[in-house]
Coordinates of C-alpha atoms in Angstrom, one line a residue:
X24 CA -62.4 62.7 12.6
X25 CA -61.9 66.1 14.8
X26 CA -64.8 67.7 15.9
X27 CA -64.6 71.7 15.7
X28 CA -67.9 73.3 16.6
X29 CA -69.8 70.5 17.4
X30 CA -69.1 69.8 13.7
X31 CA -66.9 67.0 12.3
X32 CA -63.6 67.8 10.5
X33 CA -62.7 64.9 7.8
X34 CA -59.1 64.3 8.8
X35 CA -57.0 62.2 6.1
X36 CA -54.9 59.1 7.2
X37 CA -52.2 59.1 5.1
X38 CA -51.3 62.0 3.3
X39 CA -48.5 63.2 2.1
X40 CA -48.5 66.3 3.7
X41 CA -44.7 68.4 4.6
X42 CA -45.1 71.3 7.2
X43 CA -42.6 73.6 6.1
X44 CA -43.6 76.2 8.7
X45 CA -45.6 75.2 12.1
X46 CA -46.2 71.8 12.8
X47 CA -49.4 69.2 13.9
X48 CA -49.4 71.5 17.1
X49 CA -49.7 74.7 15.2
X50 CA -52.7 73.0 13.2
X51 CA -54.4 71.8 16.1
X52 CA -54.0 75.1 18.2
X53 CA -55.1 77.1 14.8
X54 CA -58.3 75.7 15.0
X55 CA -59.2 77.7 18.1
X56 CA -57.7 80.4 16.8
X57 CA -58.9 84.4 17.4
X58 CA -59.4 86.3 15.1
X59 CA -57.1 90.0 15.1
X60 CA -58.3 93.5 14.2
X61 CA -57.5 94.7 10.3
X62 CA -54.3 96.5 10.5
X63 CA -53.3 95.0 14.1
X64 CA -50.5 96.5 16.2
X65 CA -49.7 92.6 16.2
X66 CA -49.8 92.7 12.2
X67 CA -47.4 95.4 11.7
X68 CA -44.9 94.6 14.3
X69 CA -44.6 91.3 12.5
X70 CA -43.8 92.4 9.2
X71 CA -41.9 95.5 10.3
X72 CA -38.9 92.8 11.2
X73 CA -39.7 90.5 8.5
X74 CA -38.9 93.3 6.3
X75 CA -35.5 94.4 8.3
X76 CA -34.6 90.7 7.9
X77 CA -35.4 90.3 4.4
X78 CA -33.7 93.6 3.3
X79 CA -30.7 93.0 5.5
X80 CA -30.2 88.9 4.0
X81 CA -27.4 88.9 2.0
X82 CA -29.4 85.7 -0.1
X83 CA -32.4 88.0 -0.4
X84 CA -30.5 90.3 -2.2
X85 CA -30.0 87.7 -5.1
X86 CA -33.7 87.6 -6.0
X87 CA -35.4 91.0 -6.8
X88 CA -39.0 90.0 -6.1
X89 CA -37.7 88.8 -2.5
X90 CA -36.3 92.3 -1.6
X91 CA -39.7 94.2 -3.7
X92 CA -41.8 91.6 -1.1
X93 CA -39.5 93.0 1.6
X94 CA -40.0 96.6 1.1
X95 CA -43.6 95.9 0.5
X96 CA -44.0 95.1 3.9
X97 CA -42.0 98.1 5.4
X98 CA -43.6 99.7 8.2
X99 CA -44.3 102.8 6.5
X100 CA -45.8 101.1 3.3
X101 CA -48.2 99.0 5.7
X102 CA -49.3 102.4 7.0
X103 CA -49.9 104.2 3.9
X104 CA -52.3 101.0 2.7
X105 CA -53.9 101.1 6.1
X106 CA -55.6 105.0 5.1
X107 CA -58.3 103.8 3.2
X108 CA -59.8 101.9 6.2
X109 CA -59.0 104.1 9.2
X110 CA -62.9 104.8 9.3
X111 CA -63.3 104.3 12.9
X112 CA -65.4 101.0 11.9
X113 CA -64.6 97.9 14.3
X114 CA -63.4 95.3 11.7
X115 CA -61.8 91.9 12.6
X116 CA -60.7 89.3 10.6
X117 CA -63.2 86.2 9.5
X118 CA -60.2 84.4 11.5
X119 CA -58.5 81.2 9.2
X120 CA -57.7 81.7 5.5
X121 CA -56.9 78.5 3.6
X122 CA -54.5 80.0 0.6
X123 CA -53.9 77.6 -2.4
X124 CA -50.8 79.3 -4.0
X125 CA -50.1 79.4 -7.4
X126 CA -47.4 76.7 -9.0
X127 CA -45.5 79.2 -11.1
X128 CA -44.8 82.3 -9.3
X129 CA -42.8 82.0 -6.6
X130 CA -43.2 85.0 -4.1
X131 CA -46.8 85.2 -4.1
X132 CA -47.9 83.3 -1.1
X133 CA -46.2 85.6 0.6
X134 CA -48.7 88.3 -0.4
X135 CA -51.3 86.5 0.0
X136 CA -50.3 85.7 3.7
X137 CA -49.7 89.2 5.0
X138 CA -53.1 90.6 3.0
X139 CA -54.8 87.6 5.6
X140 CA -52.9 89.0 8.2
X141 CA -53.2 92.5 7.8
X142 CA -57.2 91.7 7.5
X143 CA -56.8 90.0 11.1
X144 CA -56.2 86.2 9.7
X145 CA -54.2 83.1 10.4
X146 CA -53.2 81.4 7.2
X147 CA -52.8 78.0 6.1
X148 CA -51.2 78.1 3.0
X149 CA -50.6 75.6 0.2
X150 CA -47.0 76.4 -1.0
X151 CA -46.2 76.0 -4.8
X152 CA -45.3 72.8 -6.1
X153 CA -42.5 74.1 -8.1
X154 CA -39.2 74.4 -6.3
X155 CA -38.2 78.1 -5.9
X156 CA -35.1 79.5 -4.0
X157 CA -37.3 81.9 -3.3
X158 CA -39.7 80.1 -1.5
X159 CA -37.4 78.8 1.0
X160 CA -35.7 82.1 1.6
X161 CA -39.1 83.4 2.7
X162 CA -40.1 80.5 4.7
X163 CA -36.4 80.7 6.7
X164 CA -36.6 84.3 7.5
X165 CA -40.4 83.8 8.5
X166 CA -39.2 81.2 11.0
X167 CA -37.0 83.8 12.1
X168 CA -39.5 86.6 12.8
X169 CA -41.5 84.1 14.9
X170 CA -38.6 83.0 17.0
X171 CA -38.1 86.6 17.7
X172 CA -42.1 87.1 18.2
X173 CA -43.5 83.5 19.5
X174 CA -46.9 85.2 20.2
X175 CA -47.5 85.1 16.4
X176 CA -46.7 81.6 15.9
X177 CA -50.7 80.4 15.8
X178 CA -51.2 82.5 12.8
X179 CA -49.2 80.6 10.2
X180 CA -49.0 77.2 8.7
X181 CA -47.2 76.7 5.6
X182 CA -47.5 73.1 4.1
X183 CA -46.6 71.0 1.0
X184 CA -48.8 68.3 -0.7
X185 CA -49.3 67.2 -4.0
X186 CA -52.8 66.6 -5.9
X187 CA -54.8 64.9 -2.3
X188 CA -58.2 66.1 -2.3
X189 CA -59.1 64.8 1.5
X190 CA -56.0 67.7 3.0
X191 CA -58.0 70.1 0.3
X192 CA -61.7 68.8 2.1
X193 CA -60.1 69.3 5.5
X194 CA -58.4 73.0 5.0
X195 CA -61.3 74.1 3.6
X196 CA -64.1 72.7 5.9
X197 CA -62.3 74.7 8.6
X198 CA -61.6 78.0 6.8
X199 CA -63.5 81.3 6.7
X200 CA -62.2 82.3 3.8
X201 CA -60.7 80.1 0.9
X202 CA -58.6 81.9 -1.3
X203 CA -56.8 80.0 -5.0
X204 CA -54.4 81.4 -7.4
X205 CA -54.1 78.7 -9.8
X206 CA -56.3 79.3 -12.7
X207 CA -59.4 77.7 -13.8
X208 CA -58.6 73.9 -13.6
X209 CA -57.0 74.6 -10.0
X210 CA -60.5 76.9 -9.5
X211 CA -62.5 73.8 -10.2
X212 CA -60.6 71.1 -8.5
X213 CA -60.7 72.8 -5.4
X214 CA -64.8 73.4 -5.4
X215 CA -65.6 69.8 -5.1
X216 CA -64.1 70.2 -1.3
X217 CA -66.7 71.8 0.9
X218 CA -66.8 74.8 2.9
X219 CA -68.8 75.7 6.0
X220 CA -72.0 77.4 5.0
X221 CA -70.4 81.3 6.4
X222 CA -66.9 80.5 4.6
X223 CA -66.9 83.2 2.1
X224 CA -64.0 82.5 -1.3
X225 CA -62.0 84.6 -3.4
X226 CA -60.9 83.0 -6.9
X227 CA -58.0 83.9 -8.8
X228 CA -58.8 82.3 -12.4
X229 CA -56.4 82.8 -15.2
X230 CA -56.2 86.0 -16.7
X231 CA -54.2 87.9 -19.5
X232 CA -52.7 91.2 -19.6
X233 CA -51.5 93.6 -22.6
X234 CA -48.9 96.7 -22.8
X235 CA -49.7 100.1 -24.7
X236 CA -46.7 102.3 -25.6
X237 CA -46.5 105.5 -27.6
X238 CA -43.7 105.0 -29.7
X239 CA -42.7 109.1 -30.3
X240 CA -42.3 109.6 -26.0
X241 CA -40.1 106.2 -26.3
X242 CA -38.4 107.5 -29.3
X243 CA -37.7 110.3 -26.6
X244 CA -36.6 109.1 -24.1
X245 CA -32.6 108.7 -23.1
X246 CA -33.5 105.4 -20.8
X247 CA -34.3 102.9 -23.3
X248 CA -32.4 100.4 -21.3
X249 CA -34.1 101.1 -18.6
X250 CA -37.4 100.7 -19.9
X251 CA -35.9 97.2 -21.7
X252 CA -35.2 95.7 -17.9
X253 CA -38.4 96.8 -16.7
X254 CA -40.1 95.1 -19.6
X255 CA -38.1 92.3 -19.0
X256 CA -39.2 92.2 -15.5
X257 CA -43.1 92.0 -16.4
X258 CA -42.6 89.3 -18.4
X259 CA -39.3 86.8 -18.2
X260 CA -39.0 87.3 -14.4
X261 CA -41.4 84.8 -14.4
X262 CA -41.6 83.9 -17.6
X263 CA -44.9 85.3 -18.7
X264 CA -46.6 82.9 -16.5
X265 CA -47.9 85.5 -14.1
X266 CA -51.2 86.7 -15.1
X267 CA -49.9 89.9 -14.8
X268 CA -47.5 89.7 -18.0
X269 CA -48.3 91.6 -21.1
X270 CA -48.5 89.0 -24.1
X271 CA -49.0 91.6 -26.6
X272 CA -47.6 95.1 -27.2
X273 CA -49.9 97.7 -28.6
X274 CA -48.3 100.6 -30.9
X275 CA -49.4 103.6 -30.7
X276 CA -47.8 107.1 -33.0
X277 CA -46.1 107.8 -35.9
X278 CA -42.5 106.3 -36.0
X279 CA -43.8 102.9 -35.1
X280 CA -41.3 101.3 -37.0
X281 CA -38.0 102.8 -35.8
X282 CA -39.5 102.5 -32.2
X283 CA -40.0 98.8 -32.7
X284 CA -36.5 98.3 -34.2
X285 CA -35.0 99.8 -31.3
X286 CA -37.4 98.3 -28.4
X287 CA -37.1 94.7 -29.3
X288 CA -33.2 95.2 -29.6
X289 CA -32.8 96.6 -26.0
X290 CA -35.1 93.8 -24.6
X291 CA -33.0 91.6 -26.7
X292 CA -29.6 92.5 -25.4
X293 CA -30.9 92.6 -21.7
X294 CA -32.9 89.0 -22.5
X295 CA -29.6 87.4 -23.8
X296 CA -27.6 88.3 -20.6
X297 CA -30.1 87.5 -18.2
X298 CA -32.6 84.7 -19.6
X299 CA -31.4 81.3 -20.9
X300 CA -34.4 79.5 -23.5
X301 CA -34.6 76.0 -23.4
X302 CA -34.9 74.6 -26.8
X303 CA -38.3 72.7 -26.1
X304 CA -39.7 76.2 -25.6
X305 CA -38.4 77.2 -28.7
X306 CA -40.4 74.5 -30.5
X307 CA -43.7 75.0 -28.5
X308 CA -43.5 78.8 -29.8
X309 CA -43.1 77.9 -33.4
X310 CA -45.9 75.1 -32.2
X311 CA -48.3 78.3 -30.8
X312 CA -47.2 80.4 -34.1
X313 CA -48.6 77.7 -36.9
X314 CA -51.7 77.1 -34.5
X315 CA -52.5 80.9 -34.7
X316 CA -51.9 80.6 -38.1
X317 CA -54.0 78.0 -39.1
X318 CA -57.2 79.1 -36.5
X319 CA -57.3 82.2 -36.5
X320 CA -58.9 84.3 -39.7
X321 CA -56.4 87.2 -39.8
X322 CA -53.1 88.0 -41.0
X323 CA -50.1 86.7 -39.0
X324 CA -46.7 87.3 -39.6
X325 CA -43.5 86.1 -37.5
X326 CA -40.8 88.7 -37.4
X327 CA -37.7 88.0 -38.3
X328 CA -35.0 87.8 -34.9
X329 CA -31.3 86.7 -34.2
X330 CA -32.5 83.6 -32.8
X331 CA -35.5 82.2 -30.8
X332 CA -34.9 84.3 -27.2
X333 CA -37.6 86.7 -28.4
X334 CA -40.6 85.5 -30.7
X335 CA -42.6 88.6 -32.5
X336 CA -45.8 88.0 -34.3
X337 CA -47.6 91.0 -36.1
X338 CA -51.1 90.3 -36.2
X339 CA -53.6 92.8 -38.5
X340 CA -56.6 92.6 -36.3
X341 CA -57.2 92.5 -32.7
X342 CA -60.0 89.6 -32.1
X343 CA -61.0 88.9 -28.5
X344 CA -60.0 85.3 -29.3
X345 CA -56.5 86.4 -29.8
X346 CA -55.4 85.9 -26.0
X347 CA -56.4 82.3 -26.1
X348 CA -52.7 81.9 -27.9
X349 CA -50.9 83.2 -25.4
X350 CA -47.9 81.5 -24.9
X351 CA -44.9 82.3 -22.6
X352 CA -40.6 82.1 -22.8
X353 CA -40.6 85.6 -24.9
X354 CA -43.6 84.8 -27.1
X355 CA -44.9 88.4 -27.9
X356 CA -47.7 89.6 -30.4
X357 CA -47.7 92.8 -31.8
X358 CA -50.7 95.2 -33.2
X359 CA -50.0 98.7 -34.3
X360 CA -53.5 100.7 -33.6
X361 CA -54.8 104.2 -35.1
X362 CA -57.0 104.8 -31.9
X363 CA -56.6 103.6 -28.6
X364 CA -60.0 102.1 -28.6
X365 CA -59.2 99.6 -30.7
X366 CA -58.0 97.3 -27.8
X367 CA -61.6 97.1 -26.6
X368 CA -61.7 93.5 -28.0
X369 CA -59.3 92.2 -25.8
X370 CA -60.5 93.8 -23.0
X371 CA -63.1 91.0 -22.1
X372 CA -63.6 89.3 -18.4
X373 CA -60.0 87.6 -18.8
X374 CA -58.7 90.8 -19.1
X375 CA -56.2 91.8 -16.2
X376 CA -53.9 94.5 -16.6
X377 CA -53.5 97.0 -19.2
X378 CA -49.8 98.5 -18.9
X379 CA -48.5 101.3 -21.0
X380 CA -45.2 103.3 -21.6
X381 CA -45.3 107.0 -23.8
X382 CA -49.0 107.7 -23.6
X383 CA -51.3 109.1 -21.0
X384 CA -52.9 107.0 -18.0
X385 CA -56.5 109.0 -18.0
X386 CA -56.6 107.8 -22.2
X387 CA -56.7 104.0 -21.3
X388 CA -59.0 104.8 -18.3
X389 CA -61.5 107.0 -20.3
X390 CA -61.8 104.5 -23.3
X391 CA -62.6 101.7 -20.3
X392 CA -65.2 103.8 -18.8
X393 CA -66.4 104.5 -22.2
X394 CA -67.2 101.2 -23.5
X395 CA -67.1 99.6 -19.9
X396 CA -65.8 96.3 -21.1
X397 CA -66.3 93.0 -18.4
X398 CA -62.2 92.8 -17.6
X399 CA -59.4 95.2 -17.3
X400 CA -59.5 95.5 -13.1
X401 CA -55.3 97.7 -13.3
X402 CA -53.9 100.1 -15.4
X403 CA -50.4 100.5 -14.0
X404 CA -47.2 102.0 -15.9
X405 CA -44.6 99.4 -17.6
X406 CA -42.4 98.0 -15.5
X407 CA -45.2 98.0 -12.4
X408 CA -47.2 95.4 -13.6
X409 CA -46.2 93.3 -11.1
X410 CA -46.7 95.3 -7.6
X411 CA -48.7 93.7 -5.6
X412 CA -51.8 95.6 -3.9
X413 CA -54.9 94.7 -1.5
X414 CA -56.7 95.3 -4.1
X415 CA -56.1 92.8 -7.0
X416 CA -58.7 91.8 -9.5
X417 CA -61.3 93.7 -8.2
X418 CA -61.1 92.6 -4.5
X419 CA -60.7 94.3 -2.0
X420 CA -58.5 91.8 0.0
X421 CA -58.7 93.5 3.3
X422 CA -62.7 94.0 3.2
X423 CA -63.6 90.9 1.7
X424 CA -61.1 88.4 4.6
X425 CA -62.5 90.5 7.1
X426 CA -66.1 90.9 8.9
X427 CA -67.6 94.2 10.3
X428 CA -68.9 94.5 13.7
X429 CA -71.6 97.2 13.4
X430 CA -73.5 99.2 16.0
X431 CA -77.0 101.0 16.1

C-alpha cells in the first residue's frame, strides 16, 4: 500500500507490468506531480523536436501514420489548435491522465498523450497489446526528446501489461482523468476499478463509420487513383478496425453503375499491391455474408470480384441494424440512395464519422441538423477520416482533461 493524500493507493505484488518508457522512479515521482497550463510553453517545446525527430527518421518514413502523427505535432499545427482557447481564461490541467490505448491501432496513444499534454497532463498510458513497429518507433524517439529535455521526463509513463485488474485499480485510483479506447467490453472491464470521487472519464466505445460519394463528380475527376489510395487508407491502413473506417459506401447520382465499376477496380489494383489477405479472413467474410443473409430481412447480394481482397455486398435497404455486421479485411456494403436522407437509419449513437467524395459537405450537415439523429459527431472528406483532432466524439479533449481557475 502507498498512501497519496492521506489516501491509500492499492499497489499489486506481482504484476506483470513492462515500463517501456520511465521507470518505478518516474511512477513514484508522478504521483506528486504539477499540473501545466493548457497549451504550455513546456508543451509545445516538447513536441516541436518530437516532430523534427520523427520527420527527420529515416524508419519513420516507412510508416505513414508515424510521419501524419509527426506533422500533427509541428509547432505551427499546435498553434493553430491552440486559437480556440486563447480566451485569456487561466486553465491548468486536472494533472495525471491514465490512457488505456486501443489493441488495434497502433499510433493512437500517441494522440492521446500529447491531447493530455497539451491540456497540462502527465500520462500514464497502457500501450496496445498488439505488437506494432510503430509503437516502438514512437516510444524510441520519445526517449529521445526527453534526453534532449529531462525537465519533461515526470510527465510520461508508458507501460505494458496484460488483462491484471489490480495495475488497472491502481492507475485509476490515482488519476484525474481516465481516458479508454477499446470499445465497450474494454469500457466495462475497466469500470469495476475505482476512481477518486473528483476523477472525471472520457470513454471511447465502439463506433461505426460510413462514406457518401456522388458518383457523376468521381466520374469527373482525372485522380481516380488518388482517391483509390485514400480510400485505401481509411480503411486497410488499419484494416477497418479503427472506428473511424467506412464499412459501407453510399451512392449517390445517376451513372452509379459505371462509377462502381471503376471505383472498386482502382481500390482493387492499389489493395492487391499493398495489402496481403489471410485466408482465415477470407472465410470469416463469407462467415459475416451468410449471417447477414440469413438475419437480416432485406435483399443481400455479394458482388461478383477477382478473388476475396475486396468483398462487396449490395444491400436494398438501409436498417439501423445493418452496422452490427460490420466486418473488417475489405468487407464493404454497398446502398445506392435517391436522397441523401436516407442514411438517417444508420446514423444512430454508434454512428461516428460520415465521409463523402463528389457531393457537398453542408448536404450531409443539413440532413443531420434536420433530423438530429443521436450519432454522427465528424463529417470529414474521403481520405481524412482518419486525422486526428482535440475534438473527437464529441469531446473536447482539451476542456474536458483540463480544470478552470475562475475569478470574481
Amino acid at each position: 500500500m502507498q498512501k497519496l493524500g492521506g489516501a491509500v493507493i492499492p499497489m499489486p505484488q506481482n504484476s506483470n507490468l513492462t515500463y517501456v518508457l520511465g521507470n518505478e522512479m518516474v511512477e513514484k515521482n508522478m504521483y506528486g506531480i504539477t499540473a501545466l497550463p493548457i497549451f504550455s510553453d513546456e508543451a509545445i517545446s516538447f513536441l516541436e523536436l518530437l516532430s523534427k525527430k520523427i520527420l527527420s527518421d529515416e524508419e519513420s518514413k516507412k510508416f505513414p501514420d508515424v510521419v501524419t502523427f509527426g506533422f500533427w505535432c509541428r509547432k505551427s499545427s499546435v498553434q493553430k489548435m491552440a486559437q480556440p482557447y486563447k480566451d485569456n481564461t487561466c486553465s491548468l490541467g486536472r494533472r495525471i491522465v491514465f490512457h488505456i490505448a486501443p489493441s488495434n491501432v497502433a499510433v493512437n496513444f500517441a494522440y492521446s498523450c500529447v491531447a493530455a499534454l497539451l491540456a497540462g497532463n502527465a500520462s500514464i498510458i497502457r500501450l496496445p497489446s498488439k505488437s506494432f513497429r510503430q509503437v516502438d518507433i514512437i516510444c524510441r524517439i520519445f526517449k529521445q526528446v526527453i534526453a534532449e529535455q529531462p525537465n519533461m521526463e515526470g510527465y510520461f509513463l508508458f507501460v505494458r501489461y496484460g488483462h491484471d485488474k489490480a495495475i488497472n485499480d491502481k492507475y485509476s485510483f490515482i488519476c484525474d482523468t481516465r481516458v479508454i479506447w477499446g470499445g465497450d467490453n474494454t469500457i466495462d472491464e475497466l469500470r469495476k476499478s475505482p476512481m477518486k470521487a473528483r476523477a472525471n472519464e472520457i470513454t471511447f466505445a465502439d463506433r461505426h463509420s460510413f462514406t457518401i460519394i456522388g458518383a457523376d463528380k468521381y466520374l469527373e475527376t482525372e485522380n481516380k487513383d488518388r482517391i483509390a489510395q485514400d480510400f485505401f487508407n481509411d480503411t486497410y491502413l488499419t484494416d477497418q478496425n479503427a472506428c473511424t473506417s467506412p464499412r459501407i459506401v453510399i451512392w449517390v447520382g445517376d451513372n452509379i453503375s459505371q462509377a462502381k465499376n471503376i471505383f472498386w477496380q482502382k481500390l482493387y489494383d492499389y489493395a492487391k499491391r499493398k495489402y496481403e489477405l489471410q485466408p482465415v479472413q477470407a472465410v470469416d467474410k463469407i462467415t459475416n455474408l451468410y449471417k447477414m443473409a440469413a438475419e437480416l430481412n432485406i435483399d443481400i447480394k455479394m458482388v461478383d470480384t477477382e478473388d476475396n481482397l475486396i468483398t462487396r455486398v449490395e444491400v436494398s435497404a438501409l436498417l439501423d441494424t445493418l452496422m452490427d455486421y460490420k466486418m473488417n479485411s475489405g468487407f464493404f456494403m454497398e446502398y445506392i440512395a435517391t436522397d441523401i436522407k436516407e442514411v438517417i437509419p444508420l446514423c444512430n449513437s454508434r454512428c461516428q464519422t460520415v465521409s463523402y467524395y463528389g457531393i457537398n459537405a453542408e448536404c450531409i450537415k443539413n440532413v443531420v441538423t434536420e433530423y438530429r439523429p443521436q450519432g454522427v459527431d465528424r463529417i470529414v472528406p474521403l481520405g481524412r477520416t482518419m486525422d486526428f483532432s482535440l475534438i473527437w466524439d464529441g469531446y473536447d479533449l482539451i476542456r474536458t482533461m483540463s480544470r478552470v481557475v475562475g475569478n470574481e
